[in-house]
mmCIF file of N, CA, C and O in Angstrom:
data_model
loop_
_atom_site.group_PDB
_atom_site.id
_atom_site.type_symbol
_atom_site.label_atom_id
_atom_site.label_comp_id
_atom_site.label_asym_id
_atom_site.label_seq_id
_atom_site.Cartn_x
_atom_site.Cartn_y
_atom_site.Cartn_z
ATOM 1 N N MET A 50 57.716 0.527 60.631
ATOM 2 C CA MET A 50 57.883 1.711 59.821
ATOM 3 C C MET A 50 57.085 1.560 58.535
ATOM 4 O O MET A 50 57.027 0.494 57.967
ATOM 5 N N ALA A 51 56.507 2.625 58.109
ATOM 6 C CA ALA A 51 55.769 2.639 56.860
ATOM 7 C C ALA A 51 56.485 3.542 55.880
ATOM 8 O O ALA A 51 56.974 4.609 56.246
ATOM 9 N N THR A 52 56.575 3.114 54.636
ATOM 10 C CA THR A 52 57.242 3.924 53.634
ATOM 11 C C THR A 52 56.201 4.548 52.723
ATOM 12 O O THR A 52 55.337 3.863 52.205
ATOM 13 N N THR A 53 56.294 5.856 52.539
ATOM 14 C CA THR A 53 55.396 6.573 51.656
ATOM 15 C C THR A 53 56.236 7.460 50.746
ATOM 16 O O THR A 53 56.877 8.392 51.208
ATOM 17 N N ASN A 54 56.241 7.161 49.448
ATOM 18 C CA ASN A 54 57.004 7.942 48.469
ATOM 19 C C ASN A 54 58.469 8.113 48.870
ATOM 20 O O ASN A 54 59.043 9.187 48.761
ATOM 21 N N GLY A 55 59.077 7.068 49.393
ATOM 22 C CA GLY A 55 60.477 7.135 49.764
ATOM 23 C C GLY A 55 60.739 7.695 51.149
ATOM 24 O O GLY A 55 61.841 7.618 51.650
ATOM 25 N N ASN A 56 59.731 8.291 51.781
ATOM 26 C CA ASN A 56 59.890 8.819 53.133
ATOM 27 C C ASN A 56 59.538 7.743 54.140
ATOM 28 O O ASN A 56 58.657 6.938 53.911
ATOM 29 N N VAL A 57 60.223 7.745 55.246
ATOM 30 C CA VAL A 57 59.956 6.751 56.287
ATOM 31 C C VAL A 57 59.202 7.423 57.417
ATOM 32 O O VAL A 57 59.627 8.437 57.959
ATOM 33 N N ASN A 58 58.035 6.873 57.753
ATOM 34 C CA ASN A 58 57.225 7.372 58.862
ATOM 35 C C ASN A 58 57.380 6.415 60.026
ATOM 36 O O ASN A 58 57.038 5.250 59.914
ATOM 37 N N ARG A 59 57.884 6.886 61.139
ATOM 38 C CA ARG A 59 58.034 6.040 62.315
ATOM 39 C C ARG A 59 56.742 6.059 63.115
ATOM 40 O O ARG A 59 56.198 7.106 63.406
ATOM 41 N N VAL A 60 56.289 4.872 63.450
ATOM 42 C CA VAL A 60 55.080 4.730 64.244
ATOM 43 C C VAL A 60 55.404 3.822 65.405
ATOM 44 O O VAL A 60 55.976 2.758 65.222
ATOM 45 N N GLY A 61 55.046 4.218 66.599
ATOM 46 C CA GLY A 61 55.254 3.370 67.760
ATOM 47 C C GLY A 61 56.666 3.484 68.312
ATOM 48 O O GLY A 61 57.446 4.336 67.910
ATOM 49 N N PRO A 62 57.011 2.600 69.235
ATOM 50 C CA PRO A 62 58.316 2.673 69.890
ATOM 51 C C PRO A 62 59.451 2.340 68.920
ATOM 52 O O PRO A 62 59.274 1.597 67.972
ATOM 53 N N ASP A 63 60.619 2.933 69.169
ATOM 54 C CA ASP A 63 61.782 2.642 68.336
ATOM 55 C C ASP A 63 62.337 1.255 68.608
ATOM 56 O O ASP A 63 62.950 0.657 67.747
ATOM 57 N N LYS A 64 62.168 0.772 69.818
ATOM 58 C CA LYS A 64 62.662 -0.558 70.167
ATOM 59 C C LYS A 64 61.467 -1.445 70.500
ATOM 60 O O LYS A 64 60.594 -1.058 71.260
ATOM 61 N N VAL A 65 61.454 -2.619 69.912
ATOM 62 C CA VAL A 65 60.368 -3.566 70.158
ATOM 63 C C VAL A 65 60.962 -4.912 70.540
ATOM 64 O O VAL A 65 62.113 -5.208 70.221
ATOM 65 N N ASP A 66 60.167 -5.706 71.216
ATOM 66 C CA ASP A 66 60.592 -7.058 71.583
ATOM 67 C C ASP A 66 60.390 -8.033 70.424
ATOM 68 O O ASP A 66 61.163 -8.964 70.246
ATOM 69 N N VAL A 67 59.310 -7.813 69.651
ATOM 70 C CA VAL A 67 58.955 -8.734 68.574
ATOM 71 C C VAL A 67 58.577 -7.925 67.339
ATOM 72 O O VAL A 67 57.783 -6.987 67.432
ATOM 73 N N LEU A 68 59.134 -8.285 66.192
ATOM 74 C CA LEU A 68 58.748 -7.707 64.909
ATOM 75 C C LEU A 68 57.916 -8.743 64.189
ATOM 76 O O LEU A 68 58.382 -9.862 63.940
ATOM 77 N N ILE A 69 56.684 -8.379 63.858
ATOM 78 C CA ILE A 69 55.779 -9.292 63.157
ATOM 79 C C ILE A 69 55.735 -8.859 61.704
ATOM 80 O O ILE A 69 55.371 -7.722 61.391
ATOM 81 N N VAL A 70 56.110 -9.767 60.812
ATOM 82 C CA VAL A 70 56.127 -9.464 59.379
ATOM 83 C C VAL A 70 54.883 -10.085 58.763
ATOM 84 O O VAL A 70 54.720 -11.297 58.759
ATOM 85 N N GLY A 71 53.995 -9.220 58.275
ATOM 86 C CA GLY A 71 52.754 -9.663 57.650
ATOM 87 C C GLY A 71 51.554 -9.332 58.515
ATOM 88 O O GLY A 71 51.504 -9.704 59.687
ATOM 89 N N ALA A 72 50.621 -8.586 57.938
ATOM 90 C CA ALA A 72 49.421 -8.191 58.664
ATOM 91 C C ALA A 72 48.213 -8.986 58.201
ATOM 92 O O ALA A 72 47.096 -8.472 58.141
ATOM 93 N N GLY A 73 48.449 -10.244 57.875
ATOM 94 C CA GLY A 73 47.346 -11.138 57.542
ATOM 95 C C GLY A 73 46.724 -11.678 58.819
ATOM 96 O O GLY A 73 47.017 -11.201 59.926
ATOM 97 N N PRO A 74 45.874 -12.673 58.706
ATOM 98 C CA PRO A 74 45.203 -13.217 59.894
ATOM 99 C C PRO A 74 46.168 -13.711 60.971
ATOM 100 O O PRO A 74 45.990 -13.414 62.149
ATOM 101 N N ALA A 75 47.202 -14.440 60.583
ATOM 102 C CA ALA A 75 48.145 -14.971 61.576
ATOM 103 C C ALA A 75 48.951 -13.852 62.228
ATOM 104 O O ALA A 75 49.142 -13.845 63.451
ATOM 105 N N GLY A 76 49.415 -12.900 61.432
ATOM 106 C CA GLY A 76 50.197 -11.796 61.980
ATOM 107 C C GLY A 76 49.399 -10.930 62.935
ATOM 108 O O GLY A 76 49.886 -10.534 63.999
ATOM 109 N N LEU A 77 48.153 -10.636 62.582
ATOM 110 C CA LEU A 77 47.324 -9.803 63.449
ATOM 111 C C LEU A 77 46.934 -10.526 64.728
ATOM 112 O O LEU A 77 46.852 -9.919 65.801
ATOM 113 N N MET A 78 46.689 -11.836 64.644
ATOM 114 C CA MET A 78 46.390 -12.597 65.862
ATOM 115 C C MET A 78 47.620 -12.658 66.766
ATOM 116 O O MET A 78 47.506 -12.541 67.984
ATOM 117 N N MET A 79 48.796 -12.821 66.172
ATOM 118 C CA MET A 79 50.022 -12.805 66.963
ATOM 119 C C MET A 79 50.206 -11.453 67.642
ATOM 120 O O MET A 79 50.568 -11.378 68.818
ATOM 121 N N ALA A 80 49.935 -10.373 66.916
ATOM 122 C CA ALA A 80 50.052 -9.035 67.496
ATOM 123 C C ALA A 80 49.077 -8.862 68.660
ATOM 124 O O ALA A 80 49.422 -8.287 69.695
ATOM 125 N N GLU A 81 47.873 -9.364 68.516
ATOM 126 C CA GLU A 81 46.870 -9.248 69.582
ATOM 127 C C GLU A 81 47.295 -10.029 70.821
ATOM 128 O O GLU A 81 47.225 -9.533 71.934
ATOM 129 N N TRP A 82 47.746 -11.274 70.628
ATOM 130 C CA TRP A 82 48.159 -12.102 71.763
ATOM 131 C C TRP A 82 49.358 -11.500 72.484
ATOM 132 O O TRP A 82 49.392 -11.452 73.709
ATOM 133 N N THR A 83 50.347 -11.039 71.722
ATOM 134 C CA THR A 83 51.524 -10.483 72.373
ATOM 135 C C THR A 83 51.189 -9.182 73.100
ATOM 136 O O THR A 83 51.735 -8.918 74.166
ATOM 137 N N ALA A 84 50.272 -8.386 72.538
ATOM 138 C CA ALA A 84 49.853 -7.152 73.212
ATOM 139 C C ALA A 84 49.153 -7.472 74.531
ATOM 140 O O ALA A 84 49.362 -6.790 75.535
ATOM 141 N N LYS A 85 48.322 -8.514 74.535
ATOM 142 C CA LYS A 85 47.640 -8.909 75.772
ATOM 143 C C LYS A 85 48.638 -9.350 76.843
ATOM 144 O O LYS A 85 48.372 -9.227 78.028
ATOM 145 N N CYS A 86 49.795 -9.859 76.402
ATOM 146 C CA CYS A 86 50.829 -10.314 77.339
ATOM 147 C C CYS A 86 51.803 -9.199 77.698
ATOM 148 O O CYS A 86 52.773 -9.438 78.418
ATOM 149 N N GLY A 87 51.579 -7.995 77.192
ATOM 150 C CA GLY A 87 52.430 -6.874 77.522
ATOM 151 C C GLY A 87 53.737 -6.811 76.745
ATOM 152 O O GLY A 87 54.668 -6.117 77.153
ATOM 153 N N VAL A 88 53.828 -7.512 75.635
ATOM 154 C CA VAL A 88 55.032 -7.525 74.814
ATOM 155 C C VAL A 88 54.948 -6.390 73.797
ATOM 156 O O VAL A 88 53.926 -6.218 73.138
ATOM 157 N N LYS A 89 56.028 -5.618 73.667
ATOM 158 C CA LYS A 89 56.058 -4.535 72.685
ATOM 159 C C LYS A 89 56.311 -5.126 71.305
ATOM 160 O O LYS A 89 57.308 -5.824 71.100
ATOM 161 N N THR A 90 55.399 -4.844 70.371
ATOM 162 C CA THR A 90 55.537 -5.391 69.025
ATOM 163 C C THR A 90 55.378 -4.297 67.987
ATOM 164 O O THR A 90 54.854 -3.213 68.269
ATOM 165 N N ARG A 91 55.823 -4.602 66.802
ATOM 166 C CA ARG A 91 55.562 -3.772 65.628
ATOM 167 C C ARG A 91 55.183 -4.728 64.512
ATOM 168 O O ARG A 91 55.836 -5.745 64.314
ATOM 169 N N THR A 92 54.136 -4.396 63.772
ATOM 170 C CA THR A 92 53.693 -5.198 62.648
ATOM 171 C C THR A 92 53.976 -4.436 61.365
ATOM 172 O O THR A 92 53.611 -3.268 61.249
ATOM 173 N N VAL A 93 54.637 -5.093 60.419
ATOM 174 C CA VAL A 93 54.901 -4.492 59.123
ATOM 175 C C VAL A 93 54.287 -5.376 58.040
ATOM 176 O O VAL A 93 54.167 -6.585 58.210
ATOM 177 N N ASP A 94 53.877 -4.742 56.954
ATOM 178 C CA ASP A 94 53.249 -5.473 55.860
ATOM 179 C C ASP A 94 53.638 -4.812 54.553
ATOM 180 O O ASP A 94 53.842 -3.601 54.502
ATOM 181 N N LYS A 95 53.746 -5.594 53.499
ATOM 182 C CA LYS A 95 54.130 -5.021 52.209
ATOM 183 C C LYS A 95 52.998 -4.225 51.571
ATOM 184 O O LYS A 95 53.244 -3.376 50.732
ATOM 185 N N ARG A 96 51.760 -4.482 51.974
ATOM 186 C CA ARG A 96 50.623 -3.757 51.418
ATOM 187 C C ARG A 96 50.539 -2.384 52.072
ATOM 188 O O ARG A 96 50.558 -2.261 53.284
ATOM 189 N N GLY A 97 50.428 -1.344 51.274
ATOM 190 C CA GLY A 97 50.421 0.008 51.798
ATOM 191 C C GLY A 97 49.035 0.584 52.033
ATOM 192 O O GLY A 97 48.909 1.692 52.537
ATOM 193 N N THR A 98 47.986 -0.164 51.682
ATOM 194 C CA THR A 98 46.627 0.352 51.830
ATOM 195 C C THR A 98 45.773 -0.657 52.570
ATOM 196 O O THR A 98 46.133 -1.826 52.707
ATOM 197 N N LYS A 99 44.622 -0.198 53.012
ATOM 198 C CA LYS A 99 43.664 -1.084 53.678
ATOM 199 C C LYS A 99 42.955 -1.960 52.651
ATOM 200 O O LYS A 99 42.847 -1.601 51.478
ATOM 201 N N ILE A 100 42.438 -3.087 53.112
ATOM 202 C CA ILE A 100 41.621 -3.965 52.279
ATOM 203 C C ILE A 100 40.161 -3.653 52.604
ATOM 204 O O ILE A 100 39.753 -3.712 53.759
ATOM 205 N N PHE A 101 39.392 -3.302 51.596
ATOM 206 C CA PHE A 101 38.008 -2.912 51.828
ATOM 207 C C PHE A 101 37.008 -4.019 51.503
ATOM 208 O O PHE A 101 35.834 -3.907 51.813
ATOM 209 N N ASN A 102 37.443 -5.100 50.871
ATOM 210 C CA ASN A 102 36.557 -6.214 50.536
ATOM 211 C C ASN A 102 36.959 -7.444 51.332
ATOM 212 O O ASN A 102 38.135 -7.652 51.623
ATOM 213 N N ASP A 103 35.963 -8.260 51.649
ATOM 214 C CA ASP A 103 36.244 -9.509 52.356
ATOM 215 C C ASP A 103 37.108 -10.413 51.492
ATOM 216 O O ASP A 103 36.991 -10.422 50.277
ATOM 217 N N GLN A 104 37.946 -11.207 52.152
ATOM 218 C CA GLN A 104 38.775 -12.168 51.435
ATOM 219 C C GLN A 104 38.527 -13.595 51.914
ATOM 220 O O GLN A 104 38.981 -14.530 51.293
ATOM 221 N N ALA A 105 37.818 -13.768 52.989
ATOM 222 C CA ALA A 105 37.573 -15.110 53.539
ATOM 223 C C ALA A 105 36.249 -15.661 53.020
ATOM 224 O O ALA A 105 35.291 -14.927 52.814
ATOM 225 N N ASP A 106 36.230 -16.960 52.810
ATOM 226 C CA ASP A 106 35.003 -17.623 52.373
ATOM 227 C C ASP A 106 34.258 -18.277 53.524
ATOM 228 O O ASP A 106 33.103 -18.640 53.381
ATOM 229 N N GLY A 107 34.909 -18.466 54.642
ATOM 230 C CA GLY A 107 34.252 -19.120 55.761
ATOM 231 C C GLY A 107 35.153 -19.162 56.981
ATOM 232 O O GLY A 107 36.313 -18.791 56.921
ATOM 233 N N LEU A 108 34.584 -19.613 58.092
ATOM 234 C CA LEU A 108 35.321 -19.735 59.342
ATOM 235 C C LEU A 108 35.287 -21.185 59.806
ATOM 236 O O LEU A 108 34.249 -21.843 59.729
ATOM 237 N N GLN A 109 36.404 -21.646 60.299
ATOM 238 C CA GLN A 109 36.465 -22.969 60.897
ATOM 239 C C GLN A 109 35.992 -22.877 62.346
ATOM 240 O O GLN A 109 36.028 -21.806 62.966
ATOM 241 N N CYS A 110 35.569 -24.003 62.903
ATOM 242 C CA CYS A 110 35.125 -24.030 64.297
ATOM 243 C C CYS A 110 36.235 -23.558 65.232
ATOM 244 O O CYS A 110 35.973 -22.823 66.189
ATOM 245 N N ARG A 111 37.463 -23.955 64.955
ATOM 246 C CA ARG A 111 38.583 -23.554 65.809
ATOM 247 C C ARG A 111 38.776 -22.036 65.791
ATOM 248 O O ARG A 111 39.117 -21.437 66.803
ATOM 249 N N THR A 112 38.529 -21.403 64.649
ATOM 250 C CA THR A 112 38.639 -19.947 64.555
ATOM 251 C C THR A 112 37.634 -19.284 65.486
ATOM 252 O O THR A 112 37.960 -18.324 66.188
ATOM 253 N N LEU A 113 36.412 -19.787 65.516
ATOM 254 C CA LEU A 113 35.401 -19.240 66.423
ATOM 255 C C LEU A 113 35.791 -19.454 67.884
ATOM 256 O O LEU A 113 35.528 -18.606 68.732
ATOM 257 N N GLU A 114 36.432 -20.581 68.188
ATOM 258 C CA GLU A 114 36.903 -20.810 69.554
ATOM 259 C C GLU A 114 37.961 -19.777 69.944
ATOM 260 O O GLU A 114 37.961 -19.272 71.067
ATOM 261 N N ILE A 115 38.851 -19.466 69.022
ATOM 262 C CA ILE A 115 39.866 -18.445 69.298
ATOM 263 C C ILE A 115 39.209 -17.082 69.455
ATOM 264 O O ILE A 115 39.552 -16.305 70.346
ATOM 265 N N PHE A 116 38.230 -16.774 68.599
ATOM 266 C CA PHE A 116 37.492 -15.517 68.733
ATOM 267 C C PHE A 116 36.806 -15.441 70.090
ATOM 268 O O PHE A 116 36.751 -14.377 70.700
ATOM 269 N N ASP A 117 36.286 -16.556 70.568
ATOM 270 C CA ASP A 117 35.662 -16.597 71.900
ATOM 271 C C ASP A 117 36.677 -16.224 72.984
ATOM 272 O O ASP A 117 36.329 -15.550 73.957
ATOM 273 N N SER A 118 37.910 -16.659 72.828
ATOM 274 C CA SER A 118 38.918 -16.335 73.833
ATOM 275 C C SER A 118 39.210 -14.836 73.871
ATOM 276 O O SER A 118 39.668 -14.322 74.880
ATOM 277 N N PHE A 119 38.929 -14.141 72.767
ATOM 278 C CA PHE A 119 39.080 -12.691 72.710
ATOM 279 C C PHE A 119 37.763 -11.970 73.008
ATOM 280 O O PHE A 119 37.674 -10.759 72.882
ATOM 281 N N LYS A 120 36.735 -12.718 73.372
ATOM 282 C CA LYS A 120 35.434 -12.173 73.782
ATOM 283 C C LYS A 120 34.624 -11.551 72.648
ATOM 284 O O LYS A 120 33.785 -10.701 72.886
ATOM 285 N N PHE A 121 34.853 -11.975 71.381
ATOM 286 C CA PHE A 121 33.985 -11.480 70.318
ATOM 287 C C PHE A 121 33.502 -12.607 69.391
ATOM 288 O O PHE A 121 32.980 -12.354 68.311
ATOM 289 N N GLY A 122 33.609 -13.835 69.840
ATOM 290 C CA GLY A 122 33.143 -14.972 69.055
ATOM 291 C C GLY A 122 31.653 -14.938 68.795
ATOM 292 O O GLY A 122 31.193 -15.227 67.687
ATOM 293 N N HIS A 123 30.875 -14.560 69.811
ATOM 294 C CA HIS A 123 29.417 -14.521 69.652
ATOM 295 C C HIS A 123 29.027 -13.474 68.613
ATOM 296 O O HIS A 123 28.161 -13.711 67.773
ATOM 297 N N ARG A 124 29.686 -12.319 68.655
ATOM 298 C CA ARG A 124 29.383 -11.267 67.688
ATOM 299 C C ARG A 124 29.734 -11.708 66.263
ATOM 300 O O ARG A 124 28.986 -11.458 65.317
ATOM 301 N N ALA A 125 30.861 -12.397 66.102
ATOM 302 C CA ALA A 125 31.247 -12.898 64.783
ATOM 303 C C ALA A 125 30.228 -13.909 64.278
ATOM 304 O O ALA A 125 29.877 -13.916 63.095
ATOM 305 N N TRP A 126 29.732 -14.752 65.160
ATOM 306 C CA TRP A 126 28.735 -15.754 64.777
ATOM 307 C C TRP A 126 27.421 -15.086 64.373
ATOM 308 O O TRP A 126 26.829 -15.436 63.362
ATOM 309 N N ILE A 127 26.977 -14.105 65.126
ATOM 310 C CA ILE A 127 25.714 -13.412 64.835
ATOM 311 C C ILE A 127 25.806 -12.640 63.522
ATOM 312 O O ILE A 127 24.875 -12.642 62.717
ATOM 313 N N ASP A 128 26.946 -11.962 63.285
ATOM 314 C CA ASP A 128 27.102 -11.117 62.099
ATOM 315 C C ASP A 128 27.415 -11.893 60.830
ATOM 316 O O ASP A 128 27.385 -11.329 59.742
ATOM 317 N N SER A 129 27.697 -13.169 60.958
ATOM 318 C CA SER A 129 28.095 -13.941 59.780
ATOM 319 C C SER A 129 26.884 -14.430 58.980
ATOM 320 O O SER A 129 25.755 -14.462 59.471
ATOM 321 N N ASN A 130 27.157 -14.796 57.744
ATOM 322 C CA ASN A 130 26.134 -15.366 56.864
ATOM 323 C C ASN A 130 26.192 -16.879 57.028
ATOM 324 O O ASN A 130 27.210 -17.504 56.745
ATOM 325 N N HIS A 131 25.119 -17.469 57.490
ATOM 326 C CA HIS A 131 25.095 -18.910 57.779
ATOM 327 C C HIS A 131 24.651 -19.683 56.533
ATOM 328 O O HIS A 131 23.535 -19.519 56.059
ATOM 329 N N MET A 132 25.534 -20.544 56.026
ATOM 330 C CA MET A 132 25.216 -21.368 54.878
ATOM 331 C C MET A 132 24.700 -22.704 55.389
ATOM 332 O O MET A 132 25.404 -23.411 56.117
ATOM 333 N N LEU A 133 23.494 -23.046 55.004
ATOM 334 C CA LEU A 133 22.886 -24.271 55.496
ATOM 335 C C LEU A 133 23.052 -25.451 54.544
ATOM 336 O O LEU A 133 23.100 -26.588 54.969
ATOM 337 N N GLU A 134 23.115 -25.177 53.235
ATOM 338 C CA GLU A 134 23.236 -26.248 52.258
ATOM 339 C C GLU A 134 24.171 -25.813 51.140
ATOM 340 O O GLU A 134 24.294 -24.634 50.846
ATOM 341 N N ILE A 135 24.813 -26.823 50.534
ATOM 342 C CA ILE A 135 25.659 -26.583 49.384
ATOM 343 C C ILE A 135 25.185 -27.514 48.256
ATOM 344 O O ILE A 135 25.016 -28.706 48.474
ATOM 345 N N TYR A 136 24.938 -26.935 47.111
ATOM 346 C CA TYR A 136 24.574 -27.738 45.929
ATOM 347 C C TYR A 136 25.748 -27.735 44.967
ATOM 348 O O TYR A 136 26.222 -26.685 44.568
ATOM 349 N N LEU A 137 26.218 -28.933 44.621
ATOM 350 C CA LEU A 137 27.322 -29.033 43.678
ATOM 351 C C LEU A 137 26.845 -29.512 42.339
ATOM 352 O O LEU A 137 26.011 -30.258 42.133
#
């Protein structure tokens, strides 16, 4: 459920198998995995708006492996900015 100015907007089924609290990286990945398994879920988050700016500084190798399991790892690798050297 999303709250807007005190009003409650119902989205999706009234009964769910899993309630995911938090729409960050872990919550969204959990929602994706459970959806692939046919589990009815609802994701709620305290933030009421979309995030328009990037918040991540980089990807770990394991993250790309997980992206590969969802069939978009190659696209994430191609679209990313590759840092070759770091000067401290």
